[in-house]
C-alpha cells in the first residue's frame, strides 16, 4: 500500500471534525492519501498515529476536490519515484 501525506490545513480539519463527533476538539496534524482511503492523524517525532480512516465513498461532493488533489499528488509521487502508474 502506497501513501502520501500532507500537513493539515483548516479545510482538512473541517472534514475531520465532520466525521469525528466525539473528537471535534481533538488535534490532527497530518492527512494521508492511500490506496484504501484517507487517514487523519498526529505526527509525533518520527511516529504517525492514525486517528480516523475515511473512504472516498463517504466524502461529500464539495470535499472531493480537496482530497482529489492529495490523491493526484500520490499518483505523481509514484510516477516520479518508481516510474510506474499507481493503481486507482
Coordinates of N, CA and C in Angstrom, one line a residue:
X1 N 0.8 -1.2 0.0 CA 0.0 0.0 0.0 C 0.9 1.2 0.0
X2 N 0.7 2.1 -1.0 CA 1.4 3.4 -1.0 C 0.6 4.4 -0.3
X3 N 1.3 5.5 0.1 CA 0.6 6.6 0.8 C 1.4 7.9 0.5
X4 N 0.7 9.0 0.7 CA 1.3 10.3 0.5 C 0.7 11.3 1.5
X5 N 1.4 11.9 2.3 CA 0.9 12.8 3.4 C 1.1 14.3 3.2
X6 N 0.3 15.0 3.9 CA 0.4 16.5 3.9 C 0.0 17.0 5.2
X7 N 0.5 18.2 5.5 CA 0.1 18.9 6.7 C -1.4 19.3 6.6
X8 N -2.0 19.3 7.7 CA -3.5 19.6 7.8 C -3.7 21.1 7.8
X9 N -4.5 21.6 6.9 CA -5.0 23.0 7.0 C -6.4 23.0 7.5
X10 N -7.0 24.2 7.5 CA -8.3 24.4 8.1 C -9.4 23.6 7.3
X11 N -9.2 23.4 6.0 CA -10.2 22.7 5.2 C -10.2 21.2 5.6
X12 N -9.0 20.6 5.7 CA -8.9 19.2 6.1 C -9.4 19.0 7.5
X13 N -9.1 20.0 8.4 CA -9.6 19.9 9.8 C -11.1 19.9 9.8
X14 N -11.7 20.7 9.0 CA -13.2 20.8 8.9 C -13.8 19.4 8.5
X15 N -13.2 18.8 7.6 CA -13.6 17.5 7.1 C -13.5 16.5 8.3
X16 N -12.3 16.5 8.9 CA -12.1 15.5 10.0 C -13.2 15.7 11.1
X17 N -13.4 17.0 11.5 CA -14.4 17.2 12.5 C -15.8 16.9 12.1
X18 N -16.1 16.8 10.8 CA -17.4 16.4 10.4 C -17.6 14.9 10.5
X19 N -16.6 14.2 10.6 CA -16.7 12.7 10.7 C -16.5 12.3 12.2
X20 N -15.8 13.0 13.0 CA -15.4 12.7 14.3 C -16.2 13.5 15.3
X21 N -17.4 13.1 15.6 CA -18.3 13.8 16.6 C -17.7 13.8 18.0
X22 N -17.1 12.7 18.4 CA -16.6 12.6 19.8 C -15.3 13.3 19.9
X23 N -14.6 13.7 18.8 CA -13.3 14.3 18.9 C -13.2 15.6 18.2
X24 N -14.3 16.4 18.2 CA -14.3 17.6 17.4 C -13.2 18.6 17.9
X25 N -12.8 18.6 19.1 CA -11.8 19.5 19.6 C -10.4 18.8 19.6
X26 N -10.4 17.6 19.1 CA -9.1 16.9 19.1 C -8.2 17.4 18.0
X27 N -6.9 17.2 18.1 CA -5.9 17.7 17.2 C -5.6 16.7 16.2
X28 N -5.4 17.1 14.9 CA -4.9 16.3 13.9 C -3.8 17.2 13.2
X29 N -2.7 16.6 12.8 CA -1.7 17.4 12.1 C -1.3 16.9 10.8
X30 N -1.8 15.6 10.4 CA -1.5 15.1 9.1 C -2.7 14.5 8.5
X31 N -2.7 14.5 7.2 CA -3.8 13.8 6.4 C -3.0 13.0 5.3
X32 N -3.4 11.8 5.1 CA -2.6 10.9 4.2 C -3.6 10.3 3.2
X33 N -3.2 10.4 1.9 CA -3.9 9.6 0.9 C -3.3 8.3 0.7
X34 N -4.1 7.3 0.6 CA -3.6 5.9 0.4 C -4.5 5.2 -0.6
X35 N -4.1 4.0 -0.9 CA -4.9 3.2 -1.9 C -6.2 2.8 -1.3
X36 N -6.4 2.9 0.0 CA -7.7 2.5 0.6 C -8.5 3.6 1.2
X37 N -8.0 4.8 1.0 CA -8.8 6.0 1.6 C -7.9 7.0 2.1
X38 N -8.4 7.8 3.0 CA -7.6 8.9 3.6 C -7.5 8.7 5.1
X39 N -6.3 9.0 5.7 CA -6.1 8.8 7.1 C -5.9 10.2 7.7
X40 N -6.5 10.4 8.9 CA -6.2 11.6 9.6 C -5.4 11.1 10.9
X41 N -4.5 11.9 11.3 CA -3.7 11.5 12.5 C -2.8 12.6 13.0
X42 N -2.0 12.2 13.9 CA -1.0 13.0 14.5 C 0.4 12.6 14.2
X43 N 1.3 13.5 14.1 CA 2.7 13.2 13.8 C 3.4 13.6 15.1
X44 N 4.1 12.7 15.8 CA 4.9 13.0 16.9 C 6.3 12.4 16.7
X45 N 7.3 13.3 16.6 CA 8.6 12.9 16.2 C 8.6 12.1 14.9
X46 N 9.0 10.9 14.9 CA 9.0 10.1 13.7 C 7.9 9.0 13.8
X47 N 6.9 9.3 14.6 CA 5.8 8.3 14.7 C 4.5 9.0 14.2
X48 N 3.8 8.3 13.4 CA 2.5 8.7 12.9 C 1.4 7.9 13.6
X49 N 0.4 8.6 14.2 CA -0.7 7.9 14.9 C -1.9 8.2 14.1
X50 N -2.6 7.1 13.6 CA -3.8 7.2 12.8 C -5.0 7.3 13.7
X51 N -5.8 8.3 13.5 CA -7.0 8.5 14.4 C -8.3 8.1 13.6
X52 N -8.3 8.4 12.4 CA -9.6 8.1 11.6 C -9.2 7.7 10.2
X53 N -9.9 6.8 9.6 CA -9.8 6.4 8.2 C -11.1 6.7 7.5
X54 N -11.0 7.4 6.4 CA -12.2 7.8 5.7 C -12.1 7.3 4.2
X55 N -13.1 6.6 3.8 CA -13.1 6.1 2.4 C -13.6 7.2 1.5
X56 N -13.2 7.1 0.2 CA -13.6 8.1 -0.8 C -15.1 8.2 -0.9
X57 N -15.7 7.0 -0.8 CA -17.2 6.9 -1.0 C -18.0 7.8 0.0
X58 N -17.5 8.1 1.2 CA -18.2 8.8 2.2 C -18.0 10.3 2.1
X59 N -17.1 10.7 1.3 CA -16.9 12.2 1.1 C -18.0 12.8 0.4
X60 N -18.4 14.0 0.8 CA -19.4 14.8 0.1 C -18.8 15.4 -1.2
X61 N -19.6 15.7 -2.1 CA -19.1 16.2 -3.4 C -18.3 17.4 -3.3
X62 N -18.6 18.3 -2.3 CA -17.8 19.5 -2.2 C -16.4 19.2 -1.5
X63 N -16.2 18.0 -0.9 CA -15.0 17.7 -0.3 C -14.0 16.9 -1.2
X64 N -14.6 16.4 -2.3 CA -13.8 15.5 -3.2 C -12.7 16.3 -3.9
X65 N -12.8 17.5 -4.3 CA -11.7 18.2 -5.0 C -10.5 18.4 -4.0
X66 N -10.7 18.6 -2.8 CA -9.6 18.8 -1.8 C -8.8 17.5 -1.7
X67 N -9.5 16.4 -1.6 CA -8.9 15.1 -1.4 C -8.4 14.6 -2.8
X68 N -9.0 15.0 -3.9 CA -8.5 14.6 -5.2 C -7.2 15.1 -5.5
X69 N -6.9 16.3 -5.0 CA -5.5 16.9 -5.2 C -4.5 16.1 -4.4
X70 N -4.8 15.7 -3.2 CA -3.9 14.9 -2.4 C -3.7 13.5 -3.1
X71 N -4.7 12.9 -3.6 CA -4.6 11.6 -4.4 C -3.8 11.8 -5.6
X72 N -4.0 12.9 -6.3 CA -3.1 13.1 -7.5 C -1.7 13.3 -7.2
X73 N -1.4 14.0 -6.0 CA 0.0 14.1 -5.5 C 0.6 12.7 -5.3
X74 N -0.2 11.8 -4.7 CA 0.2 10.4 -4.5 C 0.6 9.7 -5.8
X75 N -0.3 9.9 -6.8 CA -0.1 9.3 -8.1 C 1.2 9.8 -8.8
X76 N 1.4 11.1 -8.7 CA 2.6 11.8 -9.3 C 3.8 11.3 -8.6
X77 N 3.7 11.1 -7.2 CA 4.9 10.6 -6.5 C 5.3 9.3 -7.0
X78 N 4.3 8.4 -7.2 CA 4.6 7.1 -7.7 C 5.3 7.1 -9.1
X79 N 4.8 8.0 -10.0 CA 5.4 8.2 -11.3 C 6.8 8.6 -11.2
X80 N 7.1 9.6 -10.4 CA 8.5 10.1 -10.3 C 9.4 9.1 -9.6
X81 N 8.9 8.6 -8.5 CA 9.8 7.7 -7.6 C 10.0 6.3 -8.2
X82 N 8.9 5.8 -8.8 CA 9.0 4.4 -9.3 C 8.8 4.2 -10.8
X83 N 8.7 5.3 -11.5 CA 8.4 5.3 -12.9 C 7.3 4.3 -13.2
X84 N 6.2 4.4 -12.4 CA 5.1 3.5 -12.6 C 3.8 4.2 -12.3
X85 N 2.8 3.7 -12.9 CA 1.4 4.2 -12.7 C 0.9 3.6 -11.4
X86 N 0.3 4.4 -10.6 CA -0.3 3.9 -9.4 C -1.7 3.4 -9.6
X87 N -2.1 2.4 -8.9 CA -3.4 1.8 -9.0 C -4.5 2.8 -8.6
X88 N -5.7 2.7 -9.1 CA -6.8 3.6 -8.7 C -7.6 2.9 -7.6

